[in-house]
Coordinates of C-alpha atoms in Angstrom, one line a residue:
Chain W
X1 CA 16.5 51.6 -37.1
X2 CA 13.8 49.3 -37.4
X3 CA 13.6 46.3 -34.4
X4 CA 15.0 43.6 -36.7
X5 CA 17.9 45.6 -37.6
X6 CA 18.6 47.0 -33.8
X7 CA 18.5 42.6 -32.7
X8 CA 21.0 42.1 -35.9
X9 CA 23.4 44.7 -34.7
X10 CA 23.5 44.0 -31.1
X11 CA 23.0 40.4 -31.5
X12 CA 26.3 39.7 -29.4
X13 CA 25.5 41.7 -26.7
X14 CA 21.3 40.9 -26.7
X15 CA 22.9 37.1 -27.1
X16 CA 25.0 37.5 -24.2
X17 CA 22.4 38.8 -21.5
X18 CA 19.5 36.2 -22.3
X19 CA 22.3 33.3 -21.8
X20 CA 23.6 35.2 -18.8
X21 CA 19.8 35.4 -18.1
X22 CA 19.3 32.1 -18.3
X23 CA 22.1 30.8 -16.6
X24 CA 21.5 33.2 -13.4
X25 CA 18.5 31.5 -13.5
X26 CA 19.2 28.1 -14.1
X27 CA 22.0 28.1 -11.0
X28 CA 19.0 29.4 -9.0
X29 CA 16.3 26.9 -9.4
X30 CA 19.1 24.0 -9.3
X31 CA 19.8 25.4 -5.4
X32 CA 16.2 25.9 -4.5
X33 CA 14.9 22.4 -5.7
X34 CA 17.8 21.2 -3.9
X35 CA 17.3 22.8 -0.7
X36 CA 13.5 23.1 -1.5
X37 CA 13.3 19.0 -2.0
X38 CA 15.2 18.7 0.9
X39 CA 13.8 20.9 3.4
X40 CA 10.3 19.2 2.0
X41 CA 11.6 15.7 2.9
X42 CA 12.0 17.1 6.0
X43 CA 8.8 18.8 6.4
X44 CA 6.5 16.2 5.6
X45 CA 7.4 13.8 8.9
X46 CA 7.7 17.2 11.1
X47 CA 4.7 19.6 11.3
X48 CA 6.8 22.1 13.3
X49 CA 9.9 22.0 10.5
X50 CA 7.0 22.0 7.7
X51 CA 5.0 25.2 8.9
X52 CA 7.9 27.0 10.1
X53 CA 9.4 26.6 6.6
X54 CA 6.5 27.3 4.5
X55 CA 5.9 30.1 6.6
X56 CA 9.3 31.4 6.0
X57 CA 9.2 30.7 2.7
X58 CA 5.8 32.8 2.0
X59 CA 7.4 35.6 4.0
X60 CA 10.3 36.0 2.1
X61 CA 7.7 36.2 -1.0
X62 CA 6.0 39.4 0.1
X63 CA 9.3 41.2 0.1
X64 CA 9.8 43.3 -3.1
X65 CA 12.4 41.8 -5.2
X66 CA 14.3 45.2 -5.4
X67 CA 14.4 45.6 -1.7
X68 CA 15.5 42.3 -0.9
X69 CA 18.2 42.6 -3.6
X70 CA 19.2 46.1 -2.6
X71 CA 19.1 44.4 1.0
X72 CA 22.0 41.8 0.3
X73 CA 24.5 44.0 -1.4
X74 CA 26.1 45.0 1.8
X75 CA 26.5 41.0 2.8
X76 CA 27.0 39.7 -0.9
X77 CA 28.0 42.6 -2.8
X78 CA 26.6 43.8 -6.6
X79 CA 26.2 41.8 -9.0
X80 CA 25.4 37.8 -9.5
X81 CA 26.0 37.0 -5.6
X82 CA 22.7 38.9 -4.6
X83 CA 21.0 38.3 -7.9
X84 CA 21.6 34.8 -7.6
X85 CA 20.8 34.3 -3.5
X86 CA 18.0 36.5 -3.9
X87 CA 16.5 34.1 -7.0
X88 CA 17.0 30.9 -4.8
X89 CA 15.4 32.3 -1.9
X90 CA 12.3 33.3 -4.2
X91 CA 11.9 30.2 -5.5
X92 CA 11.7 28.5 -2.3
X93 CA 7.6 28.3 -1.7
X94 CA 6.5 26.6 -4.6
X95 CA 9.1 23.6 -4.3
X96 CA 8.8 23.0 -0.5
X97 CA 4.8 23.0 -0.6
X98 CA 4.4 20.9 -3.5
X99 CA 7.3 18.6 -1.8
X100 CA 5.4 18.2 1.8
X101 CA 1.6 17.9 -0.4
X102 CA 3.4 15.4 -3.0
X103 CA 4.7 13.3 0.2
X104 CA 1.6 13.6 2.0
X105 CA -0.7 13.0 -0.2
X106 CA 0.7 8.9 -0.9
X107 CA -1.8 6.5 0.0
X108 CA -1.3 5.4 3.2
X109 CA -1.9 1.7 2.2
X110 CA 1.4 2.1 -0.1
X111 CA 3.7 3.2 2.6
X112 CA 2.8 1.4 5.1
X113 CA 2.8 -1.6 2.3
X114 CA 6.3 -1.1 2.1
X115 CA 7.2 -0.7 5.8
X116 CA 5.4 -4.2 6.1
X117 CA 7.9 -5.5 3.5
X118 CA 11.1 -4.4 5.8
X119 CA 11.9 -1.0 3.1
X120 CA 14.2 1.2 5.7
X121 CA 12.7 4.7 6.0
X122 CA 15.0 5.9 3.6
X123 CA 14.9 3.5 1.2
X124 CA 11.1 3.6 1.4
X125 CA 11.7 7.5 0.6
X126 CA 14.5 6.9 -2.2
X127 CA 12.6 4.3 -3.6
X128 CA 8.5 5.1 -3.2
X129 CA 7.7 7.5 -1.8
X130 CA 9.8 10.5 -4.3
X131 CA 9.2 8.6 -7.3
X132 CA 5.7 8.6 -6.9
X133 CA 5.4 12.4 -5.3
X134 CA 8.1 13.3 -8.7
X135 CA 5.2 15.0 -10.9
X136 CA 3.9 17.0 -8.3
X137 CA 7.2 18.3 -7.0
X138 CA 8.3 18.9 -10.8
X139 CA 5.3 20.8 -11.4
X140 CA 6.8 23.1 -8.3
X141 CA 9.6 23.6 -9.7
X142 CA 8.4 24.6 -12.8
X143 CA 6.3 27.3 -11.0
X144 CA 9.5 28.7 -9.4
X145 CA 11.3 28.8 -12.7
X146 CA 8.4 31.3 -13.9
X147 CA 8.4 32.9 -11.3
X148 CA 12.0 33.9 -10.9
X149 CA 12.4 34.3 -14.8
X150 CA 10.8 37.4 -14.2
X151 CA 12.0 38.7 -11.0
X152 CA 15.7 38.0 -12.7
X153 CA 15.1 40.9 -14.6
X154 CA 15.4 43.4 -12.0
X155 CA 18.3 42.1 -10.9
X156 CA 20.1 45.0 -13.7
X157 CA 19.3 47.8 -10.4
X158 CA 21.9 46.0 -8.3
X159 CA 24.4 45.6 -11.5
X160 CA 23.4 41.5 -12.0
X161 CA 23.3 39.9 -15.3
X162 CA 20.3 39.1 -18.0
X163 CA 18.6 41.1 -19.9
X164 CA 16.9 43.4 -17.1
X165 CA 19.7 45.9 -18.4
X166 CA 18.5 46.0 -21.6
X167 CA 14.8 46.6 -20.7
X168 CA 15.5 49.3 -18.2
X169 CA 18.1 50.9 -20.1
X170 CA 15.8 51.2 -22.7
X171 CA 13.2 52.8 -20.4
X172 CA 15.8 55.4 -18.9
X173 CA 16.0 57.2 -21.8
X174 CA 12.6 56.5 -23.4
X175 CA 11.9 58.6 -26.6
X176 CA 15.9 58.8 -27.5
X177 CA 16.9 56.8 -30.4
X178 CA 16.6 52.9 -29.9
X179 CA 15.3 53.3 -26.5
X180 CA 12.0 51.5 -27.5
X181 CA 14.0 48.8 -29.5
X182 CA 16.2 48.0 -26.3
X183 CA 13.0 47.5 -24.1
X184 CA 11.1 46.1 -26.7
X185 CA 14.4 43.4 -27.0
X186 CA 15.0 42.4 -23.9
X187 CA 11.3 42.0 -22.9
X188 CA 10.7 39.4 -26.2
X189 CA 14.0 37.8 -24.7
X190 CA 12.7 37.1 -21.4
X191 CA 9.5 35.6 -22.7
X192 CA 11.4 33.7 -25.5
X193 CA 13.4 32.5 -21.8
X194 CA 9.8 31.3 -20.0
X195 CA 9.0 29.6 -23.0
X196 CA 12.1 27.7 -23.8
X197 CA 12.4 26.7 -19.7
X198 CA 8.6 25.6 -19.8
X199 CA 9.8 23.4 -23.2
X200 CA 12.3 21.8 -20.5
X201 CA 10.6 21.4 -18.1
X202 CA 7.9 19.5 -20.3
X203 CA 10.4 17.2 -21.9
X204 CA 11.7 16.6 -18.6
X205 CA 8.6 15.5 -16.9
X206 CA 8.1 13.0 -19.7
X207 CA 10.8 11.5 -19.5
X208 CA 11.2 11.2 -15.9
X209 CA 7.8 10.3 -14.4
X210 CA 7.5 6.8 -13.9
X211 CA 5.8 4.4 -16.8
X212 CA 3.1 3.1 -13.9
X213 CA 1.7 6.2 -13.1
X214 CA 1.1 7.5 -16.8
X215 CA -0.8 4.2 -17.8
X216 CA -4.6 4.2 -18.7
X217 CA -6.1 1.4 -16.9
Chain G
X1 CA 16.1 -16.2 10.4
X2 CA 13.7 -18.3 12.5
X3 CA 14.4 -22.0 13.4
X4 CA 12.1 -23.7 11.3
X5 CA 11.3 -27.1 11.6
X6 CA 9.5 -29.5 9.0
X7 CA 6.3 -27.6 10.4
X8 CA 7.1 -24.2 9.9
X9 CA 7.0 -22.0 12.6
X10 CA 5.7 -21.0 15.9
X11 CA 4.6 -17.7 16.9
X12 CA 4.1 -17.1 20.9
X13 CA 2.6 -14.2 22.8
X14 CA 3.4 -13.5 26.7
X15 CA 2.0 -10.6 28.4
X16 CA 1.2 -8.3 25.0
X17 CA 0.4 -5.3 26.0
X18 CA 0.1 -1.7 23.5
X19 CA -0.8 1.3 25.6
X20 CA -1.4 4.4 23.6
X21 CA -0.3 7.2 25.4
X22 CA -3.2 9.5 26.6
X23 CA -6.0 6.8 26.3
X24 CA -7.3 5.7 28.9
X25 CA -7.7 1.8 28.1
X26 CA -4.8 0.0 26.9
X27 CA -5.8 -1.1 23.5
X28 CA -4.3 -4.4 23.6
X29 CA -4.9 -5.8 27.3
X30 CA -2.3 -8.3 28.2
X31 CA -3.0 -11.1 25.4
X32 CA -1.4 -14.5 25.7
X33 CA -1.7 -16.8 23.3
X34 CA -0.2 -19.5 21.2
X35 CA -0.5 -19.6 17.3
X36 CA 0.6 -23.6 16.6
X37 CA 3.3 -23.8 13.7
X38 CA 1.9 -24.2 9.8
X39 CA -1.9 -23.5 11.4
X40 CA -4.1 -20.5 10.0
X41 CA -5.5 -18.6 13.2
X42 CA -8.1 -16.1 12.5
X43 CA -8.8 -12.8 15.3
X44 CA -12.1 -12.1 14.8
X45 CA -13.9 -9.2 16.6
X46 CA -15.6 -6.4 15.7
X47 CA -13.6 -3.4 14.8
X48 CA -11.5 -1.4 17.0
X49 CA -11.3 -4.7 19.3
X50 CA -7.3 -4.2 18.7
X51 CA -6.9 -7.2 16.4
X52 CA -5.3 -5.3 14.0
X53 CA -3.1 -3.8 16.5
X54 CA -2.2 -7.4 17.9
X55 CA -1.4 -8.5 14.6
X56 CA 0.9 -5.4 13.9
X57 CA 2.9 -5.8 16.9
X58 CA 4.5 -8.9 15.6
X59 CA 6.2 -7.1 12.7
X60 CA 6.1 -4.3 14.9
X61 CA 5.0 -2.1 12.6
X62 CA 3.3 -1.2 16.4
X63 CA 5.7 -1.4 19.5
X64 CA 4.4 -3.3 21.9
X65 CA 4.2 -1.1 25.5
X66 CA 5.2 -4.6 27.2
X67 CA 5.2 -8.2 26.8
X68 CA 7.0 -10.6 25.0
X69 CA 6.6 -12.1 21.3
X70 CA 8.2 -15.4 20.0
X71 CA 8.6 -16.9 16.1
X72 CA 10.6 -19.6 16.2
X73 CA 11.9 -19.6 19.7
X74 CA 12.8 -16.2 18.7
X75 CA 12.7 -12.9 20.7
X76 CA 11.1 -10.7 18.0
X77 CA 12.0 -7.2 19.9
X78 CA 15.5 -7.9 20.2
X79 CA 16.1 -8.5 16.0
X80 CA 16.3 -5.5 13.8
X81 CA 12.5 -4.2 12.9
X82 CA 13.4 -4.1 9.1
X83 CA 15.5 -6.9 8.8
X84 CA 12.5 -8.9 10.6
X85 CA 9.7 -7.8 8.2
X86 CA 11.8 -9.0 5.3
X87 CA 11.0 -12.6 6.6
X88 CA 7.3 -12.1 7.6
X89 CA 5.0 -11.8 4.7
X90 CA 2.3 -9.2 5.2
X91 CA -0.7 -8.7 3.2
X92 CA -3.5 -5.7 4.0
X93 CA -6.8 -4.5 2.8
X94 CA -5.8 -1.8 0.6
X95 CA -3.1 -3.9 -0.9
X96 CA -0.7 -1.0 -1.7
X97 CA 1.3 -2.1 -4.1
X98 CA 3.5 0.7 -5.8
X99 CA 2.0 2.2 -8.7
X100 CA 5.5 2.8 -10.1
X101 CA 6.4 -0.8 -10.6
X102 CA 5.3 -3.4 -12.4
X103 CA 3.8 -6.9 -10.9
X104 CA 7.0 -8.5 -11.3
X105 CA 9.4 -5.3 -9.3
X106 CA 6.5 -6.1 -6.5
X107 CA 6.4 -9.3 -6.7
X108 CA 10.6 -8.9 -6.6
X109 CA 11.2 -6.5 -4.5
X110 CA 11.8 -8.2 -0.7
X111 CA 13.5 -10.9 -2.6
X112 CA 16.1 -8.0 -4.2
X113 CA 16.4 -6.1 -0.9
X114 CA 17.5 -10.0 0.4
X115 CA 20.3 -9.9 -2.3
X116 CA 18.8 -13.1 -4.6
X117 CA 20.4 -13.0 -8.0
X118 CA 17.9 -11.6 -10.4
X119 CA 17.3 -14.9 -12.3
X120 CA 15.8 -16.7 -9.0
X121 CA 13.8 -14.0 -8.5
X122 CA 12.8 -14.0 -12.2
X123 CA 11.7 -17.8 -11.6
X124 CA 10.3 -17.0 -8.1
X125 CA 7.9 -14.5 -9.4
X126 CA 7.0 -17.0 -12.3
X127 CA 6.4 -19.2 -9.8
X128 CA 4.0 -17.4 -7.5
X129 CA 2.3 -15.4 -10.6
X130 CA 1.2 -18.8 -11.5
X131 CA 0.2 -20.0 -8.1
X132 CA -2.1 -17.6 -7.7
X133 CA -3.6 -18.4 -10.4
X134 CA -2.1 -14.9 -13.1
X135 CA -0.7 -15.7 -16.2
X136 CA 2.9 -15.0 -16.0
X137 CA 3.6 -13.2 -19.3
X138 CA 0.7 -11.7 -19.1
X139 CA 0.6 -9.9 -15.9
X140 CA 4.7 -9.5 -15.3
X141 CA 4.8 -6.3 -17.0
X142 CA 1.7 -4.7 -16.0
X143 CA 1.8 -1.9 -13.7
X144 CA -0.8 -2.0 -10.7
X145 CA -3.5 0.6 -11.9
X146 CA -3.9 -1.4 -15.2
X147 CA -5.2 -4.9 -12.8
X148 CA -9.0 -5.5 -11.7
X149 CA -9.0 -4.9 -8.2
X150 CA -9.2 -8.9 -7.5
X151 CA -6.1 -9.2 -9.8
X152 CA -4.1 -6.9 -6.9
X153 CA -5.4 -8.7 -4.5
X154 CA -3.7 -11.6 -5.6
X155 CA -0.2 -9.5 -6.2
X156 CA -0.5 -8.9 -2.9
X157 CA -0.6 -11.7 -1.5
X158 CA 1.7 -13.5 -4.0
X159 CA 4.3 -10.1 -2.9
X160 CA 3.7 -11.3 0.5
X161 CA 4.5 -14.8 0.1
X162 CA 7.9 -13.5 -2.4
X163 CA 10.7 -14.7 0.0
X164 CA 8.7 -17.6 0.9
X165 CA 8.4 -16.1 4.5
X166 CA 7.6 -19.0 7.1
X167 CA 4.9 -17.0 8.7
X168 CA 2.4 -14.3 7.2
X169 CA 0.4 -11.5 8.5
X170 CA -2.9 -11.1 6.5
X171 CA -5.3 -8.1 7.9
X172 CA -8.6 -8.5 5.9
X173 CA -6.5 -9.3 2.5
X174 CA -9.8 -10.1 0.6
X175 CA -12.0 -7.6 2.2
X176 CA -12.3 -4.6 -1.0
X177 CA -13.4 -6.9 -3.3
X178 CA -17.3 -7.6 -4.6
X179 CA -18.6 -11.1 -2.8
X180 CA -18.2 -13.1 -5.9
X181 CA -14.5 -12.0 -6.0
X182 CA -13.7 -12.8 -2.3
X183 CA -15.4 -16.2 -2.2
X184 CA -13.2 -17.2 -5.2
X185 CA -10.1 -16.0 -3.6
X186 CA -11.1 -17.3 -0.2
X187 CA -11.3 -21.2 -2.1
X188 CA -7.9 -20.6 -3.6
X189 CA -6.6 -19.0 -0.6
X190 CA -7.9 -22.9 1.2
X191 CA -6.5 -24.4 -1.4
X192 CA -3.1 -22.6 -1.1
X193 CA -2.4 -23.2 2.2
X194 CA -3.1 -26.6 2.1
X195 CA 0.4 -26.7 -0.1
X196 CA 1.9 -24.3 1.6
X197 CA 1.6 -24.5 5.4
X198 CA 2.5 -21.8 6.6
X199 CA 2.1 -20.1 10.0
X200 CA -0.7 -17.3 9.5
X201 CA -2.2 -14.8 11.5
X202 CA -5.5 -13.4 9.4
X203 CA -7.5 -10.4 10.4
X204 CA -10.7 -10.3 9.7
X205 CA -14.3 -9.4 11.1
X206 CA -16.4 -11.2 8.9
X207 CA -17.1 -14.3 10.8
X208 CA -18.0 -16.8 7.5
X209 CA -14.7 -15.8 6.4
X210 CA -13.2 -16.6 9.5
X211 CA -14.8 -20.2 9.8
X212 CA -14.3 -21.3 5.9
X213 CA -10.2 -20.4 6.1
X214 CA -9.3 -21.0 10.5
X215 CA -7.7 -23.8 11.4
X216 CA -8.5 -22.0 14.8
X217 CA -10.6 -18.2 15.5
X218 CA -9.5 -16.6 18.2
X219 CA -12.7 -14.4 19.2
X220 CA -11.7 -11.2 20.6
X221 CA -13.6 -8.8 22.6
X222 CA -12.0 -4.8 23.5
X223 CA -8.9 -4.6 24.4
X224 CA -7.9 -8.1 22.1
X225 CA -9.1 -10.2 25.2
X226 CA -10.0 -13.7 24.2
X227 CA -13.5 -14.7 24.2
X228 CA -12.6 -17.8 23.2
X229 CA -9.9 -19.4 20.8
X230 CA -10.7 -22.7 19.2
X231 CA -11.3 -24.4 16.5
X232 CA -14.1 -23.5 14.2
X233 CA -16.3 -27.2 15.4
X234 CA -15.9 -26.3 18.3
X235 CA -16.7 -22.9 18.8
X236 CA -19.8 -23.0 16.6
X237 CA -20.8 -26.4 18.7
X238 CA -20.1 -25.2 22.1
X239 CA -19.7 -20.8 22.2
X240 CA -17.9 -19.6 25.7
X241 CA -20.6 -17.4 25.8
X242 CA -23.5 -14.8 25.0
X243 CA -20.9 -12.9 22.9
X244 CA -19.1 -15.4 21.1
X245 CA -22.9 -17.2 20.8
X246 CA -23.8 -13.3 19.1
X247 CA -21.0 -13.6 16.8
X248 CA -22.1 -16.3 15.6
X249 CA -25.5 -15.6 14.9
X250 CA -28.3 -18.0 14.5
X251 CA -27.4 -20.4 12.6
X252 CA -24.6 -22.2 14.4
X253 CA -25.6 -25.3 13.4
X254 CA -26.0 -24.5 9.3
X255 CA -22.6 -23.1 9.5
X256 CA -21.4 -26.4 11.6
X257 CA -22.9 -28.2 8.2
X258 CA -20.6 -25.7 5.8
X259 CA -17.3 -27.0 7.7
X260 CA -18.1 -31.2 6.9
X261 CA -17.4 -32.4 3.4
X262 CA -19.9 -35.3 2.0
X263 CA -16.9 -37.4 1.9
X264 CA -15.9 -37.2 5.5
X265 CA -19.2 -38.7 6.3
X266 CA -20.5 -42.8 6.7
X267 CA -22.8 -43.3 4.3
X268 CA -26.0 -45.1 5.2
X269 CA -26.1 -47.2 1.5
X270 CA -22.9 -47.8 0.0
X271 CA -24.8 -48.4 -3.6
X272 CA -25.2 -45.4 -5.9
X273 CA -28.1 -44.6 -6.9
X274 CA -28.7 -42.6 -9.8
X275 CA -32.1 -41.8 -9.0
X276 CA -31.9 -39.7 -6.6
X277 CA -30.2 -36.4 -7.2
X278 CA -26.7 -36.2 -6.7
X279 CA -23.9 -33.8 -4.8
X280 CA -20.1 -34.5 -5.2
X281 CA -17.9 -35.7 -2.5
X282 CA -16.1 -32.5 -2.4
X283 CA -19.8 -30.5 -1.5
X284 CA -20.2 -29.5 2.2
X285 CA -23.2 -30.9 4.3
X286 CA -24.6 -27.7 3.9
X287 CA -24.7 -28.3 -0.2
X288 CA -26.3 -31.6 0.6
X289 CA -29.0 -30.3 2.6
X290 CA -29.5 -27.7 0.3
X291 CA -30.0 -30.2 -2.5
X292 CA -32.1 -32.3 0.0
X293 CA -34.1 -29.8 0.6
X294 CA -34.6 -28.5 -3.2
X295 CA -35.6 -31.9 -4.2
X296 CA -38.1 -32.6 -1.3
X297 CA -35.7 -35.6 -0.5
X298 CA -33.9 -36.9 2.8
X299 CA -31.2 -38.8 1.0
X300 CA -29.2 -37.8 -2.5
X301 CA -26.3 -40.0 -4.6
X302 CA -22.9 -39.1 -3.9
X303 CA -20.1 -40.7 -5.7
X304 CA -19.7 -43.5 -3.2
X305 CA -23.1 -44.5 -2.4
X306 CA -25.8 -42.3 -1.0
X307 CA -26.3 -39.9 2.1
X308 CA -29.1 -39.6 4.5
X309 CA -30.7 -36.4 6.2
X310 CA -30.5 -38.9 9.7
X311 CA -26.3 -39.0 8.8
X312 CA -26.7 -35.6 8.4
X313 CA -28.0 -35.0 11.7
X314 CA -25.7 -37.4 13.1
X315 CA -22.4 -35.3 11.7
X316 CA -23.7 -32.6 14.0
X317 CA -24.0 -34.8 16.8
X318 CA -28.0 -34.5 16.7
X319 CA -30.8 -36.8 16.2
X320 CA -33.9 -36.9 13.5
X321 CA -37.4 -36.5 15.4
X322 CA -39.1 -39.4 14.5
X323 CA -42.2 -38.3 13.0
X324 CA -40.5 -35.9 10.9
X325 CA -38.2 -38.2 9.5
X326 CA -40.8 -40.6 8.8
X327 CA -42.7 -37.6 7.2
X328 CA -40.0 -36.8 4.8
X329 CA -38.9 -40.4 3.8
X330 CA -42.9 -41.6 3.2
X331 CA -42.7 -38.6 0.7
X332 CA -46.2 -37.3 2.6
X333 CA -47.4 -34.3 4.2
X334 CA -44.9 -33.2 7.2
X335 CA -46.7 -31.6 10.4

């Protein structure tokens, strides 16, 4: 069977893991911008809360994905509860240091500008201070979603979805029939999944960052 | 917010005090002063003298360690910081206006936090756009990074005057700009407050500034102790001392000139007389001697008749030497 006919024929089930895929890690990178964002908020007036965290988060990095996965199933079980905690918790380092750097790296003269004017702390945040640190902290989270595209593939060790299955079951039984073509599927898939996310992610940062701070002087 | 009366209002100071923990000195030493209502008072000192710091405990953007601080009758520490910053205009050096907006959400923005409906504060922004001299539907929608640093200055201080604030804080507004720039907005700034009068407090260390917009200059020395605090006549006629003297520099009595306009003084001829070369009764003393002095003259035309180098003299409370007067006006050699 040549590739193109193996992706017809198991077009349902190749279809199925790279949403699956995508979704795991979709769910993911929504919980770690949140978290990421907000523990970044929190880092950038603290320097005990912002090294601790980026610390941690830079620790949790040099674990390998397998153990870490392997790790949780005990607490969380097989399947998308570790794959999914697991993902977040990779995704952490990017989005809290581009947070803190974004925040810290606002003119003074801007911020303190709009304490002059009577802005509340949090309105000064909510209004200032994230819109203009938005590009840089986007650009984080792009560099998570990357990042965790990939590691979502091994998630098929501790039964999670995607299309980590698909590569490694291909690999198992390398030189039997279709073995290449299931590899060779679900490896295409996952890049077809960096470069639809990185699409996104484009659009999105377009759209979103303010008209001011794209205009040529 | 403040009790304001047909003057504007007053700010006092009791006892100010800002003690930085771990330093040694208290940066601000104990400063009492009065700033009269609708009067422009200018600390001058050089830097790290704590002016700025003086300055920013009245919005408290800097807690004061102790002492006491009055607008209006009010007791500044007791109101809610944020609340009292909406109704003090503030203008600084590096401008910082937000990138994200355009001159108009600047311009806007304390007005909208104070809960005006959005077609005063459309009209309010026209207002002060024009006032300081920007073309309203010109510069409403541009964003910040698209204006000539001079142009921000001027958002900045039309943002600062948005809620038409009775008192303003201004630390070295004009001070990024190239010479040219800052001279022009220091004449329109004179001009401006001679509508407006309001109560300012304006930072700055440049002493020429300080003389051409003061009503008063407070001279400060370390630790924001006053040198002296007078008007501008005054201190350039009669310094406290060798440091306010030094501050000065040595030409007290040219600057003394730059404060006197040609109309302000008696002229000695009340003819004009095209002849002789003419200044305008809007030019300083300064301008007049300068002309004088271009022309090899002791006397040029203003509008209203003419002016002498001996009125001159007498505006600054000194007298011609005879022989050099005689000198000049025989058109011969001087000794």
């Amino acid at each position: 069977m040549s590739f193109g006919e193996y992706v017809i024929s198991r077009w349902d089930t190749l279809s199925l893991a790279a949403a699956e895929h995508a979704l795991v890690v979709a769910i993911a990178i929504a919980l770690a911008a949140l978290i990421g964002v907000g523990v970044g908020i929190l880092g950038h007036g603290s320097p005990r809360v912002r090294e601790t965290s980026i610390a941690a988060a830079a620790a949790i990095l040099t674990v390998p994905s397998l153990a870490l996965m392997t790790l949780l199933i005990p607490l969380t079980g097989l399947g998308w509860g570790s794959t999914l905690i697991s993902l977040t918790v990779y995704a952490f380092l990017p989005i809290i240091r581009n947070t803190v750097t974004g925040l810290r790296g606002l003119d003074a003269a801007t911020v303190e500008a709009g304490r002059g004017m009577g802005l509340s702390r949090l309105r000064l945040l909510a209004q200032v201070q994230l819109p203009l640190a938005w590009p840089l902290i986007l650009t984080g989270i792009r560099i998570s979603t990357q990042m965790i595209i990939g590691i979502a593939a091994i998630a098929a060790f501790v039964d999670g979805p995607g299309l980590g299955n698909q590569i490694f079951e291909g690999l198992s039984r390398l030189g039997s029939v279709n073995s290449l073509n299931a590899t060779l599927a679900g490896t295409l898939g996952v890049v077809v999944i960096a470069v639809l996310f990185d699409l996104f992610f484009f659009a999105v940062r377009h759209l979103t960052t303010p008209r001011g701070l794209r205009v040529r002087p | 917010m403040f009790d304001r009366d047909t003057d504007g209002v007053r700010i006092e100071l009791r006892a100010l005090t800002k003690h930085y923990p771990g330093q040694p000195a208290p940066a601000v030493d104990n400063i009492t002063m009065d700033i009269p209502a609708g009067e422009l008072v200018v600390f001058v000192g050089p830097s790290g003298c704590g002016k700025t710091t003086t300055m920013k405990m009245i919005n408290r953007l800097v807690e004061p360690t102790s002492g006491e601080i009055r607008i209006g009758g009010k007791d500044v520490l007791s109101l809610d910081p944020d609340e009292l910053r909406r109704h003090i205009g503030y203008a600084i050096q590096q401008v910082g206006l937000f990138p994200h907006l355009t001159v108009a959400q600047n311009i806007g923005l304390v007005p909208k936090l104070l809960g005006w409906p959005q077609a005063k504060i459309d009209a309010r922004v026209e207002e002060l756009l024009a006032l300081v001299s920007l073309e309203p539907s010109t510069f409403r929608g541009r964003y910040p990074r698209q204006l000539s640093g001079g142009q921000q200055q001027r958002v900045g201080v039309a943002r600062a005057l948005a809620a038409d604030p009775p008192v303003m804080l201004m630390d070295e507004p004009f001070g990024a700009t190239d010479p040219i720039t800052r001279e022009h907005l220091q004449n329109e700034f004179v001009r401006l407050q001679k509508q407006l009068r309001k109560t300012i407090i304006f930072v700055t260390h440049d002493f020429e500034e300080a003389i051409k917009l003061g009503d008063r200059i407070a001279v400060l020395r370390e630790g924001s102790h006053i040198a002296q605090y007078d008007t501008p006549a005054a201190i350039l006629s009669d310094p406290a001392d060798d440091y306010v003297a030094g501050f000065i520099g040595q030409d007290a009595t040219l600057k003394r000139l730059a404060l006197v306009r040609v109309s302000d003084v008696p002229i000695a001829d009340p003819l004009p007389d095209a002849a002789l070369p003419q200044v305008t009764g809007d030019a300083s003393l300064r301008e007049a001697l300068d002309v004088m002095l271009a022309h090899g003259s002791d006397r040029c035309g203003t509008p209203s008749g003419v002016l002498t180098y001996a009125a001159l003299c007498a505006a600054v409370g000194s007298r011609p030497e005879k022989e050099v007067s005689e000198g000049v006006m025989s058109g011969g050699e001087v000794r």
